[in-house]
Amino acid sequence: MSRVVFYHRRFKVLQIGQSSYIIVRKYTRNYSEHSHLSSLQGAIQLIRLIDHGLMPDSDYLKESARRILKDKEFNRLKALS
């Protein structure tokens, strides 16, 4: 069983276990637009980076961003400096 623990604009974070979270797009019918993370803070950080148009440094978070964004949205992200 899951519960929503965080909302932000077009994303929500679901807690699916003791320390397991999923970021999903709010208004989609396609379950493929999701990503698993092990911490709520990591999920919130990823959403905030995306909201500011920034690409995460971590390879895992980059892949997570690619999974929850459409191709156009992902390609618009700028690298952190």
PDB file of C-alpha atoms in Angstrom:
ATOM      1  CA  MET A   1       0.000   0.000   0.000  1.00  0.00           C
ATOM      2  CA  SER A   2       1.260   3.475  -0.811  1.00  0.00           C
ATOM      3  CA  ARG A   3       0.532   6.951   0.455  1.00  0.00           C
ATOM      4  CA  VAL A   4       1.254  10.378  -0.959  1.00  0.00           C
ATOM      5  CA  VAL A   5       3.861  12.179   1.160  1.00  0.00           C
ATOM      6  CA  PHE A   6       4.768  15.160  -1.060  1.00  0.00           C
ATOM      7  CA  TYR A   7       3.128  17.193  -3.852  1.00  0.00           C
ATOM      8  CA  HIS A   8       4.854  19.736  -6.051  1.00  0.00           C
ATOM      9  CA  ARG A   9       3.297  21.168  -9.204  1.00  0.00           C
ATOM     10  CA  ARG A  10       3.295  18.267 -11.709  1.00  0.00           C
ATOM     11  CA  PHE A  11       4.880  15.611  -9.464  1.00  0.00           C
ATOM     12  CA  LYS A  12       3.960  13.656  -6.375  1.00  0.00           C
ATOM     13  CA  VAL A  13       6.003  11.354  -4.159  1.00  0.00           C
ATOM     14  CA  LEU A  14       4.508   8.115  -2.895  1.00  0.00           C
ATOM     15  CA  GLN A  15       5.916   6.204   0.062  1.00  0.00           C
ATOM     16  CA  ILE A  16       5.701   2.496  -0.724  1.00  0.00           C
ATOM     17  CA  GLY A  17       7.705   1.036   2.133  1.00  0.00           C
ATOM     18  CA  GLN A  18       9.653   1.954   5.237  1.00  0.00           C
ATOM     19  CA  SER A  19      12.330   3.756   3.213  1.00  0.00           C
ATOM     20  CA  SER A  20      11.180   3.420  -0.389  1.00  0.00           C
ATOM     21  CA  TYR A  21       9.654   6.202  -2.452  1.00  0.00           C
ATOM     22  CA  ILE A  22       8.372   6.663  -5.993  1.00  0.00           C
ATOM     23  CA  ILE A  23       8.161   9.953  -7.896  1.00  0.00           C
ATOM     24  CA  VAL A  24       5.321  10.016 -10.414  1.00  0.00           C
ATOM     25  CA  ARG A  25       3.820  12.662 -12.674  1.00  0.00           C
ATOM     26  CA  LYS A  26       0.462  13.794 -11.368  1.00  0.00           C
ATOM     27  CA  TYR A  27      -1.510  13.865 -14.601  1.00  0.00           C
ATOM     28  CA  THR A  28      -0.441  10.868 -16.626  1.00  0.00           C
ATOM     29  CA  ARG A  29      -1.972   7.576 -17.547  1.00  0.00           C
ATOM     30  CA  ASN A  30       1.398   6.035 -18.332  1.00  0.00           C
ATOM     31  CA  TYR A  31       3.021   4.323 -15.332  1.00  0.00           C
ATOM     32  CA  SER A  32       6.413   4.321 -17.081  1.00  0.00           C
ATOM     33  CA  GLU A  33       6.888   7.954 -16.015  1.00  0.00           C
ATOM     34  CA  HIS A  34       8.085   7.118 -12.509  1.00  0.00           C
ATOM     35  CA  SER A  35      11.301   6.611 -10.586  1.00  0.00           C
ATOM     36  CA  HIS A  36      12.233   4.786  -7.374  1.00  0.00           C
ATOM     37  CA  LEU A  37      14.301   6.504  -4.685  1.00  0.00           C
ATOM     38  CA  SER A  38      15.406   5.411  -1.241  1.00  0.00           C
ATOM     39  CA  SER A  39      14.871   8.705   0.591  1.00  0.00           C
ATOM     40  CA  LEU A  40      12.187  11.345   0.720  1.00  0.00           C
ATOM     41  CA  GLN A  41      14.819  14.114   0.816  1.00  0.00           C
ATOM     42  CA  GLY A  42      16.413  12.732  -2.373  1.00  0.00           C
ATOM     43  CA  ALA A  43      13.034  12.706  -4.102  1.00  0.00           C
ATOM     44  CA  ILE A  44      12.287  16.277  -3.038  1.00  0.00           C
ATOM     45  CA  GLN A  45      15.764  17.423  -4.098  1.00  0.00           C
ATOM     46  CA  LEU A  46      15.318  15.872  -7.547  1.00  0.00           C
ATOM     47  CA  ILE A  47      11.928  17.526  -8.020  1.00  0.00           C
ATOM     48  CA  ARG A  48      13.327  20.926  -6.997  1.00  0.00           C
ATOM     49  CA  LEU A  49      16.302  20.590  -9.367  1.00  0.00           C
ATOM     50  CA  ILE A  50      13.950  19.747 -12.228  1.00  0.00           C
ATOM     51  CA  ASP A  51      11.690  22.651 -11.258  1.00  0.00           C
ATOM     52  CA  HIS A  52      14.689  25.006 -11.570  1.00  0.00           C
ATOM     53  CA  GLY A  53      15.697  23.461 -14.916  1.00  0.00           C
ATOM     54  CA  LEU A  54      18.898  21.893 -13.565  1.00  0.00           C
ATOM     55  CA  MET A  55      20.401  18.481 -14.324  1.00  0.00           C
ATOM     56  CA  PRO A  56      21.454  16.495 -11.235  1.00  0.00           C
ATOM     57  CA  ASP A  57      25.136  15.517 -10.848  1.00  0.00           C
ATOM     58  CA  SER A  58      24.472  11.929  -9.759  1.00  0.00           C
ATOM     59  CA  ASP A  59      24.146   9.343 -12.536  1.00  0.00           C
ATOM     60  CA  TYR A  60      21.285   7.684 -10.638  1.00  0.00           C
ATOM     61  CA  LEU A  61      19.381  10.966 -10.305  1.00  0.00           C
ATOM     62  CA  LYS A  62      20.032  11.794 -13.973  1.00  0.00           C
ATOM     63  CA  GLU A  63      18.414   8.516 -14.950  1.00  0.00           C
ATOM     64  CA  SER A  64      15.569   9.209 -12.527  1.00  0.00           C
ATOM     65  CA  ALA A  65      15.019  12.609 -14.147  1.00  0.00           C
ATOM     66  CA  ARG A  66      15.038  11.011 -17.598  1.00  0.00           C
ATOM     67  CA  ARG A  67      12.380   8.521 -16.483  1.00  0.00           C
ATOM     68  CA  ILE A  68       9.951  11.075 -15.044  1.00  0.00           C
ATOM     69  CA  LEU A  69      10.332  13.712 -17.759  1.00  0.00           C
ATOM     70  CA  LYS A  70       9.372  13.725 -21.395  1.00  0.00           C
ATOM     71  CA  ASP A  71      12.318  13.817 -23.850  1.00  0.00           C
ATOM     72  CA  LYS A  72      11.900  17.530 -24.617  1.00  0.00           C
ATOM     73  CA  GLU A  73      11.774  18.414 -20.925  1.00  0.00           C
ATOM     74  CA  PHE A  74      14.847  16.323 -20.136  1.00  0.00           C
ATOM     75  CA  ASN A  75      16.881  17.838 -22.969  1.00  0.00           C
ATOM     76  CA  ARG A  76      16.158  21.355 -21.663  1.00  0.00           C
ATOM     77  CA  LEU A  77      17.832  20.684 -18.291  1.00  0.00           C
ATOM     78  CA  LYS A  78      21.102  22.545 -17.780  1.00  0.00           C
ATOM     79  CA  ALA A  79      24.146  21.064 -16.025  1.00  0.00           C
ATOM     80  CA  LEU A  80      24.962  22.316 -12.541  1.00  0.00           C
ATOM     81  CA  SER A  81      27.995  24.578 -12.482  1.00  0.00           C
TER      82      SER A  81
END
